[in-house]
PDB file of N, CA and C in Angstrom:
ATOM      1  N   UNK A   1     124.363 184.299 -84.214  1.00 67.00           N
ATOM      2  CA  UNK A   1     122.985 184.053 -84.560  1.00 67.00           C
ATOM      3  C   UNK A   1     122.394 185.234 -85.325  1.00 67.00           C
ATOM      4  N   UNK A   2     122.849 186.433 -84.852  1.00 74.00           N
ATOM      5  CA  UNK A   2     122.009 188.044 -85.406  1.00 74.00           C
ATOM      6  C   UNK A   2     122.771 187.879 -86.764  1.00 74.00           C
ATOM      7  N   UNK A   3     123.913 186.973 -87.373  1.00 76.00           N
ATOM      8  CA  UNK A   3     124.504 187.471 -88.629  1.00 76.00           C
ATOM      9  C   UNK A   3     123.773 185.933 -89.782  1.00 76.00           C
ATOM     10  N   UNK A   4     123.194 185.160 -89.201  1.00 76.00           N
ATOM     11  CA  UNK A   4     122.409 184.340 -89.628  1.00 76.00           C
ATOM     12  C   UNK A   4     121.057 184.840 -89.961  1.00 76.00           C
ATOM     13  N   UNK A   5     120.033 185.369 -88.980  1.00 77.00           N
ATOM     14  CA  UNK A   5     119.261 186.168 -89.047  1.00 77.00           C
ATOM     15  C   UNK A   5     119.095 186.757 -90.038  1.00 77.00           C
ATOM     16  N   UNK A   6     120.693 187.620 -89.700  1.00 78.00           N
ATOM     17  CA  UNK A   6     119.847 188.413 -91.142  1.00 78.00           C
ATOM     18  C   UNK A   6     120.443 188.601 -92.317  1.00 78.00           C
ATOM     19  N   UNK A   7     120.859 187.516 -92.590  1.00 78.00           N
ATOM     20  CA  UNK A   7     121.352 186.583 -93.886  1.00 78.00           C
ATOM     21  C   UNK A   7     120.224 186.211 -94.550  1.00 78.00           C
ATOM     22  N   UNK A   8     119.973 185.467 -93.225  1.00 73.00           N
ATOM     23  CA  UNK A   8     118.177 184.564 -94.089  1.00 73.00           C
ATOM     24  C   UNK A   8     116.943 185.885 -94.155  1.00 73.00           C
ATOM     25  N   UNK A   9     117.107 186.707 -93.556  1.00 74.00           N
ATOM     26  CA  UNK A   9     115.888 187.688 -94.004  1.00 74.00           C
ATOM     27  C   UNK A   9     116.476 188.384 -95.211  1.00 74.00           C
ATOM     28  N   UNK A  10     117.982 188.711 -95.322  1.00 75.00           N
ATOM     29  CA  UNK A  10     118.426 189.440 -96.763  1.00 75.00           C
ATOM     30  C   UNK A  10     117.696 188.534 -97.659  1.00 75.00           C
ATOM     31  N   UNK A  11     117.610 187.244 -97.563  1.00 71.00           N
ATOM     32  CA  UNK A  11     117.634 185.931 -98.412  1.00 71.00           C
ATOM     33  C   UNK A  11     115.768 185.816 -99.231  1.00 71.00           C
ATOM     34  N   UNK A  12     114.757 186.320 -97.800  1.00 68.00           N
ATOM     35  CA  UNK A  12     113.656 186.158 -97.623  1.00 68.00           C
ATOM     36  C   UNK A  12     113.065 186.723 -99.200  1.00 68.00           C
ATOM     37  N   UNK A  13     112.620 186.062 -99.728  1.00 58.00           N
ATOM     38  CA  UNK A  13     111.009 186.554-101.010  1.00 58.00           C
ATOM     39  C   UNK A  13     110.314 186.866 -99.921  1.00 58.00           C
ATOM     40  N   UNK A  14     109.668 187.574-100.507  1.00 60.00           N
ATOM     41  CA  UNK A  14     108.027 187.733 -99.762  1.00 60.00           C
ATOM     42  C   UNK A  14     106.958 187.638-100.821  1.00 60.00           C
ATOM     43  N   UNK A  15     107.378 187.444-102.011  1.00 64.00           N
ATOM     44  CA  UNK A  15     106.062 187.006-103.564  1.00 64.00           C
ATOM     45  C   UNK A  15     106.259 185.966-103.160  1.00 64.00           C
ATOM     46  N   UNK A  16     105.015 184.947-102.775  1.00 64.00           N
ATOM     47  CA  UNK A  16     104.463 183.826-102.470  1.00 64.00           C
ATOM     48  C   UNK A  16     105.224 183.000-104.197  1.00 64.00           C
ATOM     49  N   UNK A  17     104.645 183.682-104.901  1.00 69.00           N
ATOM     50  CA  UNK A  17     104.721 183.885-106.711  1.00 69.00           C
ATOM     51  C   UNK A  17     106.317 182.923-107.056  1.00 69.00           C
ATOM     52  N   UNK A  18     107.055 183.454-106.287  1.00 66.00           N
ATOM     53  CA  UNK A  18     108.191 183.448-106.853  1.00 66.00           C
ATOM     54  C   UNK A  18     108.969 181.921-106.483  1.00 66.00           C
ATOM     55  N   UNK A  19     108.429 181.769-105.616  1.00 68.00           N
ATOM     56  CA  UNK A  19     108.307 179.707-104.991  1.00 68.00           C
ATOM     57  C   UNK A  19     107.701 178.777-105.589  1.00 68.00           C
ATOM     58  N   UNK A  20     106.261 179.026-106.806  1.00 74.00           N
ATOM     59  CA  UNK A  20     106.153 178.396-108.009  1.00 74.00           C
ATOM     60  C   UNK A  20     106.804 177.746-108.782  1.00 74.00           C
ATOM     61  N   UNK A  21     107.800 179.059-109.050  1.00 76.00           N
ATOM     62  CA  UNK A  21     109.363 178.228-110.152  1.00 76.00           C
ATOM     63  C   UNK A  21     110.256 177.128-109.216  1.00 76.00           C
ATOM     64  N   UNK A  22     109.797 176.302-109.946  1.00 82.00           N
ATOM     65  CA  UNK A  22     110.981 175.430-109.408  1.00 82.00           C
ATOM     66  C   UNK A  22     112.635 175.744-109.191  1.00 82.00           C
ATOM     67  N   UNK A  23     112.834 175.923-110.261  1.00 83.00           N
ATOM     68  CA  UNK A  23     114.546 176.942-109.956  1.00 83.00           C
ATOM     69  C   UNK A  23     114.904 177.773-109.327  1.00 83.00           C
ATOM     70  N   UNK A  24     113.826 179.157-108.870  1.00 80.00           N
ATOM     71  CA  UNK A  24     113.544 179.554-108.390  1.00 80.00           C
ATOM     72  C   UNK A  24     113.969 179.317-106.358  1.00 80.00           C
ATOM     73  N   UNK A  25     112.879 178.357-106.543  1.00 81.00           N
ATOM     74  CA  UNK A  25     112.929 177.841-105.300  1.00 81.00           C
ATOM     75  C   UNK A  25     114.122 176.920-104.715  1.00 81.00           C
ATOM     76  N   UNK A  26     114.704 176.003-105.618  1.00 85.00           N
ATOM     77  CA  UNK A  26     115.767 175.141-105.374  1.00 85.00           C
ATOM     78  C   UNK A  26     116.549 176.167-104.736  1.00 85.00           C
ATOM     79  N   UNK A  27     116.950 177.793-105.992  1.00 83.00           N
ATOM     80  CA  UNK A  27     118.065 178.170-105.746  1.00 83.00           C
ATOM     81  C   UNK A  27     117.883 178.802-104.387  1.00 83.00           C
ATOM     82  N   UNK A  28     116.420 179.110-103.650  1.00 82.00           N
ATOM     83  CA  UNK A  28     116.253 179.715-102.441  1.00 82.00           C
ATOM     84  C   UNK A  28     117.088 178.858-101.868  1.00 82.00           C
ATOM     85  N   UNK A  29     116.618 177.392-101.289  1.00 85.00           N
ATOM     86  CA  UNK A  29     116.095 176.460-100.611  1.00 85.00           C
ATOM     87  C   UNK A  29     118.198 176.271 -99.601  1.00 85.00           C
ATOM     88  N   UNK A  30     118.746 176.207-101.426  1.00 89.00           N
ATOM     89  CA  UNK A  30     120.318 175.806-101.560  1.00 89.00           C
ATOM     90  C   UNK A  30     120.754 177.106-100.851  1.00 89.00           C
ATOM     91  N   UNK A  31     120.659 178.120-100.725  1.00 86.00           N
ATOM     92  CA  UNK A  31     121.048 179.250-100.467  1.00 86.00           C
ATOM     93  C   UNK A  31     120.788 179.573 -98.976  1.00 86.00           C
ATOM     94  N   UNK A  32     119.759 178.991 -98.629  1.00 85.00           N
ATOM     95  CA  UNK A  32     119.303 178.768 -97.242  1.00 85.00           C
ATOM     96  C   UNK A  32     120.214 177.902 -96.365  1.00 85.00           C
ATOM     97  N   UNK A  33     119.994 176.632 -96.942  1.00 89.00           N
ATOM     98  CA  UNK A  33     121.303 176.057 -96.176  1.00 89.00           C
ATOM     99  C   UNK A  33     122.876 176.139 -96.615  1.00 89.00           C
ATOM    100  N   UNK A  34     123.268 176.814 -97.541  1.00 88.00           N
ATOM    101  CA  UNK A  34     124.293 177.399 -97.352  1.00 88.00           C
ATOM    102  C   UNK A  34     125.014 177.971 -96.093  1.00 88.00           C
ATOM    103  N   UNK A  35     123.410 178.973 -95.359  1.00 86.00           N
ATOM    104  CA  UNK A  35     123.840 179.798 -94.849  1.00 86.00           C
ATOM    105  C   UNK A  35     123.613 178.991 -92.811  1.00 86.00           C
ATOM    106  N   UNK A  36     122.652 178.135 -93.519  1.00 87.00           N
ATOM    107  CA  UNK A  36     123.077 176.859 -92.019  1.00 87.00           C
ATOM    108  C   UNK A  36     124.314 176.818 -91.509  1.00 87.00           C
ATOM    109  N   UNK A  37     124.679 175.903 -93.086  1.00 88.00           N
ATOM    110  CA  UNK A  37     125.905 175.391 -92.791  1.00 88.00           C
ATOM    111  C   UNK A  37     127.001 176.264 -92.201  1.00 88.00           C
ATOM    112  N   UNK A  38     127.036 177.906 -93.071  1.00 87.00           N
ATOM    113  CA  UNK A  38     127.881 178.580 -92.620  1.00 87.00           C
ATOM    114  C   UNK A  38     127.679 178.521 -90.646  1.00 87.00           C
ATOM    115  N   UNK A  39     126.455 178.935 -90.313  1.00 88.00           N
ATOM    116  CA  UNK A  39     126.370 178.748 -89.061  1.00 88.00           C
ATOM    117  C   UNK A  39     127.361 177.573 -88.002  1.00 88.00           C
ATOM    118  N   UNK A  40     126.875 176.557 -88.961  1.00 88.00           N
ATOM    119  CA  UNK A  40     127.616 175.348 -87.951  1.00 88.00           C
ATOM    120  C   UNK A  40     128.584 175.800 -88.174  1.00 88.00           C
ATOM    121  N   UNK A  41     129.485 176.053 -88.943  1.00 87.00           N
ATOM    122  CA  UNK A  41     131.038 175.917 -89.794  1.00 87.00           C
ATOM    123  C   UNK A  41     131.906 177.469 -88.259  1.00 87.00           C
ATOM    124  N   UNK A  42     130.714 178.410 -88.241  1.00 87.00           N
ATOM    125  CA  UNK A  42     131.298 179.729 -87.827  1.00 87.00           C
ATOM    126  C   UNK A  42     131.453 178.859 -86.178  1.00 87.00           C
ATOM    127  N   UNK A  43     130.702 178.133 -85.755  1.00 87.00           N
ATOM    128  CA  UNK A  43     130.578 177.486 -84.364  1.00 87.00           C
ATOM    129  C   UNK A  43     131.799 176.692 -84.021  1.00 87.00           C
ATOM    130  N   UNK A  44     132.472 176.217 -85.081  1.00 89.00           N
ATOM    131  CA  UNK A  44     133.685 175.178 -84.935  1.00 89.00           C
ATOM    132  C   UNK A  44     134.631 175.375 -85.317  1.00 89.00           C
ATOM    133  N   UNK A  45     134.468 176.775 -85.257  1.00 88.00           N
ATOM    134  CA  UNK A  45     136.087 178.014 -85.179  1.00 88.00           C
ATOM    135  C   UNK A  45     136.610 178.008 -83.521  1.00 88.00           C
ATOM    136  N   UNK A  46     135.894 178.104 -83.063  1.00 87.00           N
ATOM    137  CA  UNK A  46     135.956 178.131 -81.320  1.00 87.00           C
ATOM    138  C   UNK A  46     137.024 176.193 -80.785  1.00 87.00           C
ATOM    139  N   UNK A  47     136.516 176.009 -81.598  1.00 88.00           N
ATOM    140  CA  UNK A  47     137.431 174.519 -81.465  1.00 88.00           C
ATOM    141  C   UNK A  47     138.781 174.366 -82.307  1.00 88.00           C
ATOM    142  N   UNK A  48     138.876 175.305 -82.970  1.00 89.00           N
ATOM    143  CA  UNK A  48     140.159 175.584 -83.592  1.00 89.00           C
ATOM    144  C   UNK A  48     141.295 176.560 -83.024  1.00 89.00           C
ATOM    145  N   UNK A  49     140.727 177.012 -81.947  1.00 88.00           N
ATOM    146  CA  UNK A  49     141.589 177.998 -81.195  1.00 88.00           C
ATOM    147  C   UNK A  49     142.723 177.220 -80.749  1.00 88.00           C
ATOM    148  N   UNK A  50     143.002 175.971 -80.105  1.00 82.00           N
ATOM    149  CA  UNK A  50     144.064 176.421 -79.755  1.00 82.00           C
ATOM    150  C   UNK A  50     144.477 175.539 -80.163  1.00 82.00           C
ATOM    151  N   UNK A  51     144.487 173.773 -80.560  1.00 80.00           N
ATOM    152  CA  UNK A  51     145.184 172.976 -81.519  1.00 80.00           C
ATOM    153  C   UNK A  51     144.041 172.426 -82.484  1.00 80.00           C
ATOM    154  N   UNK A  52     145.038 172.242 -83.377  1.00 81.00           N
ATOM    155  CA  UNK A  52     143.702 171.830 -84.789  1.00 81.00           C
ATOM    156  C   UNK A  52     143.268 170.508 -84.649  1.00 81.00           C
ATOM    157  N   UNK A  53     142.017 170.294 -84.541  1.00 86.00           N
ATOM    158  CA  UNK A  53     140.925 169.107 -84.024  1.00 86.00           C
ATOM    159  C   UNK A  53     141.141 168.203 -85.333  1.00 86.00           C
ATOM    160  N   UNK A  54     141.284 166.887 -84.532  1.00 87.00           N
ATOM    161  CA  UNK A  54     141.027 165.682 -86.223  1.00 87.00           C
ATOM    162  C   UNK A  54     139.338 166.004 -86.881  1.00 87.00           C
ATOM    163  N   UNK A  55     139.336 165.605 -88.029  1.00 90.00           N
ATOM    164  CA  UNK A  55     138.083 165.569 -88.904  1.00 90.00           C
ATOM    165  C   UNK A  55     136.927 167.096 -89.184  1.00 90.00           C
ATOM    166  N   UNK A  56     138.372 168.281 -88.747  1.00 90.00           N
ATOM    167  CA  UNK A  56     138.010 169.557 -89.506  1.00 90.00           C
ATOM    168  C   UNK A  56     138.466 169.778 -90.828  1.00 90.00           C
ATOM    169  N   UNK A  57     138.006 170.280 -91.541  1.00 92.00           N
ATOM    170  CA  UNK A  57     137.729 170.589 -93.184  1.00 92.00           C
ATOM    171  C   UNK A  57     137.865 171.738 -93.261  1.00 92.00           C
ATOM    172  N   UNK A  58     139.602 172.208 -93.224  1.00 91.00           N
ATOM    173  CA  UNK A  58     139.598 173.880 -92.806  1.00 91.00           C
ATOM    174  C   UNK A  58     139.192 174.525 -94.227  1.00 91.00           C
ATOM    175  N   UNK A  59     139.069 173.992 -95.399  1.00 92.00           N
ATOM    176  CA  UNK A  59     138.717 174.706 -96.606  1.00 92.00           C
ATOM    177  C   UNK A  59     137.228 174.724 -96.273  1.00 92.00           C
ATOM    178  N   UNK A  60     136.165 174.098 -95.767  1.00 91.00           N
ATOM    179  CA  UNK A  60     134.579 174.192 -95.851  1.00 91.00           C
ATOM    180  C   UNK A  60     134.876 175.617 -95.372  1.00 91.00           C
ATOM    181  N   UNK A  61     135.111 174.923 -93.943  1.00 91.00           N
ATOM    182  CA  UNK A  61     134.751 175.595 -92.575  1.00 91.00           C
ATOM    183  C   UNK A  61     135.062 177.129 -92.858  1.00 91.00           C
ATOM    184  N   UNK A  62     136.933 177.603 -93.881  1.00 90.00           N
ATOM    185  CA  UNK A  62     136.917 178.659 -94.122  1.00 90.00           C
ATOM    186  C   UNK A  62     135.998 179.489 -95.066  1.00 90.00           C
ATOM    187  N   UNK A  63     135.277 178.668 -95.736  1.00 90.00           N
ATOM    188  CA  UNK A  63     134.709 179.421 -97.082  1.00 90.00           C
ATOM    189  C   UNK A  63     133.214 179.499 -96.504  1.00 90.00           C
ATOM    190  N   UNK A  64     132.606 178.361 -95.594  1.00 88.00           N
ATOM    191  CA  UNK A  64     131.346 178.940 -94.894  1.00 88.00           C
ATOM    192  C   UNK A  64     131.603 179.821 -93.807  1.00 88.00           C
ATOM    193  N   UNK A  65     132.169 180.347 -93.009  1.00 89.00           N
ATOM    194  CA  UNK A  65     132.375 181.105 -92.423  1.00 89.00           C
ATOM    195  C   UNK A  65     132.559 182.547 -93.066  1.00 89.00           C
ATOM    196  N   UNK A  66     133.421 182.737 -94.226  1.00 89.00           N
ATOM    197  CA  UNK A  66     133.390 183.885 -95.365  1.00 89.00           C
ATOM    198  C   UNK A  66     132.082 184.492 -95.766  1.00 89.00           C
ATOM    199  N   UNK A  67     131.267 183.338 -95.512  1.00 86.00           N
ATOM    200  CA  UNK A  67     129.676 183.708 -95.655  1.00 86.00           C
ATOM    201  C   UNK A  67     128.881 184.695 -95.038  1.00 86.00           C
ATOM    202  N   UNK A  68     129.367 184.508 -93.621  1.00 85.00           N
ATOM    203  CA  UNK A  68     128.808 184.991 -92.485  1.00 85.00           C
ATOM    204  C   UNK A  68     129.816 186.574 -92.389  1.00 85.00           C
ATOM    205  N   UNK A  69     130.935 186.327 -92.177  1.00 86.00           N
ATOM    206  CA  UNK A  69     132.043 187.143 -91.798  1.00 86.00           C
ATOM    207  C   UNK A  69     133.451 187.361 -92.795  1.00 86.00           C
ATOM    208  N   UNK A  70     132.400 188.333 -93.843  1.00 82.00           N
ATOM    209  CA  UNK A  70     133.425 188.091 -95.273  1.00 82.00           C
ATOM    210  C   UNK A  70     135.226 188.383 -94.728  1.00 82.00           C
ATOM    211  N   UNK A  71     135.402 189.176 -93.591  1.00 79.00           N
ATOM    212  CA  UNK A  71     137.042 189.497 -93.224  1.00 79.00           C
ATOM    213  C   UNK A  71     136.917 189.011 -91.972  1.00 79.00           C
ATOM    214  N   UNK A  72     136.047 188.606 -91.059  1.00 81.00           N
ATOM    215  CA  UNK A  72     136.236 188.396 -89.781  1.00 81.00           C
ATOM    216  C   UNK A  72     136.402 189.040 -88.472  1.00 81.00           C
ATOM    217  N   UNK A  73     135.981 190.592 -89.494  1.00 81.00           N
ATOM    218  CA  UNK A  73     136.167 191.584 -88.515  1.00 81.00           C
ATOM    219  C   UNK A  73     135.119 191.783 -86.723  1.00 81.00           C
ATOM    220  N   UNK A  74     133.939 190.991 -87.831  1.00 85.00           N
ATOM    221  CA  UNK A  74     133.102 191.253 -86.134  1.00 85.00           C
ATOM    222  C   UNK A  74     133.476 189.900 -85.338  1.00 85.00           C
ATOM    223  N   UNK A  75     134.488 188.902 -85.639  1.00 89.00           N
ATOM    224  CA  UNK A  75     134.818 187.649 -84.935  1.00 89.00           C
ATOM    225  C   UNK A  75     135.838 188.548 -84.123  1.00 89.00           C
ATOM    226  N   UNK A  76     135.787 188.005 -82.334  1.00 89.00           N
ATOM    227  CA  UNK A  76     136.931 187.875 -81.458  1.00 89.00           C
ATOM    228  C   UNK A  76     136.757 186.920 -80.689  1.00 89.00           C
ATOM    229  N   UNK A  77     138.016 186.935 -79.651  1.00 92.00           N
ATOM    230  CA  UNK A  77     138.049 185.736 -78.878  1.00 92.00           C
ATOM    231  C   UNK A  77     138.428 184.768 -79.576  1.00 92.00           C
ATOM    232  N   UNK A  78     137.917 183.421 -78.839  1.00 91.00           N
ATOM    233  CA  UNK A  78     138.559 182.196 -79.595  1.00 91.00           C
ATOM    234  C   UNK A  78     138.359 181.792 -80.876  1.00 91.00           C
ATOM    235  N   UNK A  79     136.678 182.664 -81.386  1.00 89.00           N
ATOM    236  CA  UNK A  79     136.442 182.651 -82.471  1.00 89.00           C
ATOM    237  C   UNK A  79     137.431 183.082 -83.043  1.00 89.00           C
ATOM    238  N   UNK A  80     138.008 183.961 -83.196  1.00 91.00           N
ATOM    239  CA  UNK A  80     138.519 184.879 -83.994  1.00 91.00           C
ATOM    240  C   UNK A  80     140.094 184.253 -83.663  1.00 91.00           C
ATOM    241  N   UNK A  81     140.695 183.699 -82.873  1.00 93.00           N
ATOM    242  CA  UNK A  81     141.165 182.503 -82.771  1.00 93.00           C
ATOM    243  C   UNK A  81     141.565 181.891 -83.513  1.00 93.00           C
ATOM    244  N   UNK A  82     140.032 180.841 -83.387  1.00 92.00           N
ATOM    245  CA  UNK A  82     139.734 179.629 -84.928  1.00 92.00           C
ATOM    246  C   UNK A  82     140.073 180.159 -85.864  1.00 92.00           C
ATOM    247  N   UNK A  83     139.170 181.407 -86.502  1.00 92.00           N
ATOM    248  CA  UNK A  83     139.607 181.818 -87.660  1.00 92.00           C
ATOM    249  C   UNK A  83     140.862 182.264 -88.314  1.00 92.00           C
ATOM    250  N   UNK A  84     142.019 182.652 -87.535  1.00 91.00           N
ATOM    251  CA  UNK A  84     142.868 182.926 -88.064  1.00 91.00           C
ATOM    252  C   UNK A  84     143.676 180.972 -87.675  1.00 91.00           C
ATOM    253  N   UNK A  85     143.297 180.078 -87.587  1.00 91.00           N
ATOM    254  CA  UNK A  85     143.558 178.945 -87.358  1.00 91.00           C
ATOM    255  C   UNK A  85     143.406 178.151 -88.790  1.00 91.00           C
ATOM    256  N   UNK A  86     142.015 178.671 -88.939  1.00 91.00           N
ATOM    257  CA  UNK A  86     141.521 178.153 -90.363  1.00 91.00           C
ATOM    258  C   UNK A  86     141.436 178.376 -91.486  1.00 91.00           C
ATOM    259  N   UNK A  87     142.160 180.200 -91.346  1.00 91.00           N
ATOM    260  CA  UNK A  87     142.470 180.606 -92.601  1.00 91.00           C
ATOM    261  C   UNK A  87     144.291 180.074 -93.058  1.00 91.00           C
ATOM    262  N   UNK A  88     144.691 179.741 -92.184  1.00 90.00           N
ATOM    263  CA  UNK A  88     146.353 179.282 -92.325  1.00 90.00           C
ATOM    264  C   UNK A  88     145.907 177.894 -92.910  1.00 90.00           C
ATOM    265  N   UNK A  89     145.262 177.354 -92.496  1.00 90.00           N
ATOM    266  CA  UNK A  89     145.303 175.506 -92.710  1.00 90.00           C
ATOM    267  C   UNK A  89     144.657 175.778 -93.803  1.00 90.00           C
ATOM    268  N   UNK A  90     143.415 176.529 -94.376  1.00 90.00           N
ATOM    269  CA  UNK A  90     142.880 176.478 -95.671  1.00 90.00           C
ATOM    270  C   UNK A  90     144.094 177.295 -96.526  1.00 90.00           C
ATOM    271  N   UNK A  91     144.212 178.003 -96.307  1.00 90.00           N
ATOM    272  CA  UNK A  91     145.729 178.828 -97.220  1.00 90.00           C
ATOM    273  C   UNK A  91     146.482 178.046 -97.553  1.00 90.00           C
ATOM    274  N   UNK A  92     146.831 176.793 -96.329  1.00 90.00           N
ATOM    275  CA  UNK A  92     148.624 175.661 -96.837  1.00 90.00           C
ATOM    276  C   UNK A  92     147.548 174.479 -97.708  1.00 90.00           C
ATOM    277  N   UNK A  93     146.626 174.298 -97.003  1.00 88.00           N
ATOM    278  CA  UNK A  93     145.814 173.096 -98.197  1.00 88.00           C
ATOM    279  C   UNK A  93     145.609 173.755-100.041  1.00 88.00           C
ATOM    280  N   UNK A  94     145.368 174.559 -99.951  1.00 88.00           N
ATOM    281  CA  UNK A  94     145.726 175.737-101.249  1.00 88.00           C
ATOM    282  C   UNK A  94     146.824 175.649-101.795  1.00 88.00           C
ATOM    283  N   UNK A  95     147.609 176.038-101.168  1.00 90.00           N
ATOM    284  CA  UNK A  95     148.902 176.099-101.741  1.00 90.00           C
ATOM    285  C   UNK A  95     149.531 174.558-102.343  1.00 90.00           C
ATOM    286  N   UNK A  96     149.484 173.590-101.135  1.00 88.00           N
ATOM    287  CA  UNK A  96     149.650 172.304-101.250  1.00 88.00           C
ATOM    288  C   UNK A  96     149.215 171.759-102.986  1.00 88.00           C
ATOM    289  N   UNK A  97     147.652 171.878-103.052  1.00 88.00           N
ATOM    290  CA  UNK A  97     147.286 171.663-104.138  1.00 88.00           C
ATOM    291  C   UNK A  97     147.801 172.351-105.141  1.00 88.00           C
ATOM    292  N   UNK A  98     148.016 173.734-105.402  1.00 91.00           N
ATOM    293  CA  UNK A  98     148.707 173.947-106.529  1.00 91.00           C
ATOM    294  C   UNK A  98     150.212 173.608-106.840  1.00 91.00           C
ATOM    295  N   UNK A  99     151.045 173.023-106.003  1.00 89.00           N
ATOM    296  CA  UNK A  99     152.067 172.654-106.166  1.00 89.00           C
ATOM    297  C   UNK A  99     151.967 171.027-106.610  1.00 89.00           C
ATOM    298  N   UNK A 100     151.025 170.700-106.359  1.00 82.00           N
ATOM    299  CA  UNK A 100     151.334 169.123-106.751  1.00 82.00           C
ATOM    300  C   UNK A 100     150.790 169.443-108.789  1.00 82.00           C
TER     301      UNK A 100
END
């Protein structure tokens, strides 16, 4: 939660001004839930610990999580677990694709 936090306060304008622009704001808005999503995504590493769950998306899940925890260093436990769960399954889905 504290690496969400303060994601979205790195994230924060404080010029009222700058939410006018439409582009501006989209690109806040998109950037914001980016960093949701990373949230959910970092939560359903813990379910990857010990066999890989049907209807995970180890490429999202790895690249929103990268968000939060660019190496994974402050992840342990099962998190940290998941993550080395989900960096293998996003790595062979990678690979997979460039071979075809």
């Amino acid at each position: 939660q504290k690496k969400v936090e303060d994601k979205l306060d790195a994230l924060g304008v404080h010029d009222a001004q700058k939410y006018n622009v439409d582009d501006q704001f989209l690109a806040y808005t998109q950037e914001a839930f980016a960093i949701k999503q990373a949230a959910d995504h970092a939560r359903t590493l813990v379910k990857c610990a010990g066999k890989w769950p049907s209807g995970v998306n180890a490429t999202k899940v790895f690249a929103g999580v990268k968000l939060l925890y660019e190496n994974a260093d402050d992840l342990n436990g099962d998190a940290k677990l998941g993550w080395d769960a989900v960096e293998m399954e996003a790595l062979s889905l990678e690979v997979e694709a460039i071979a075809r």
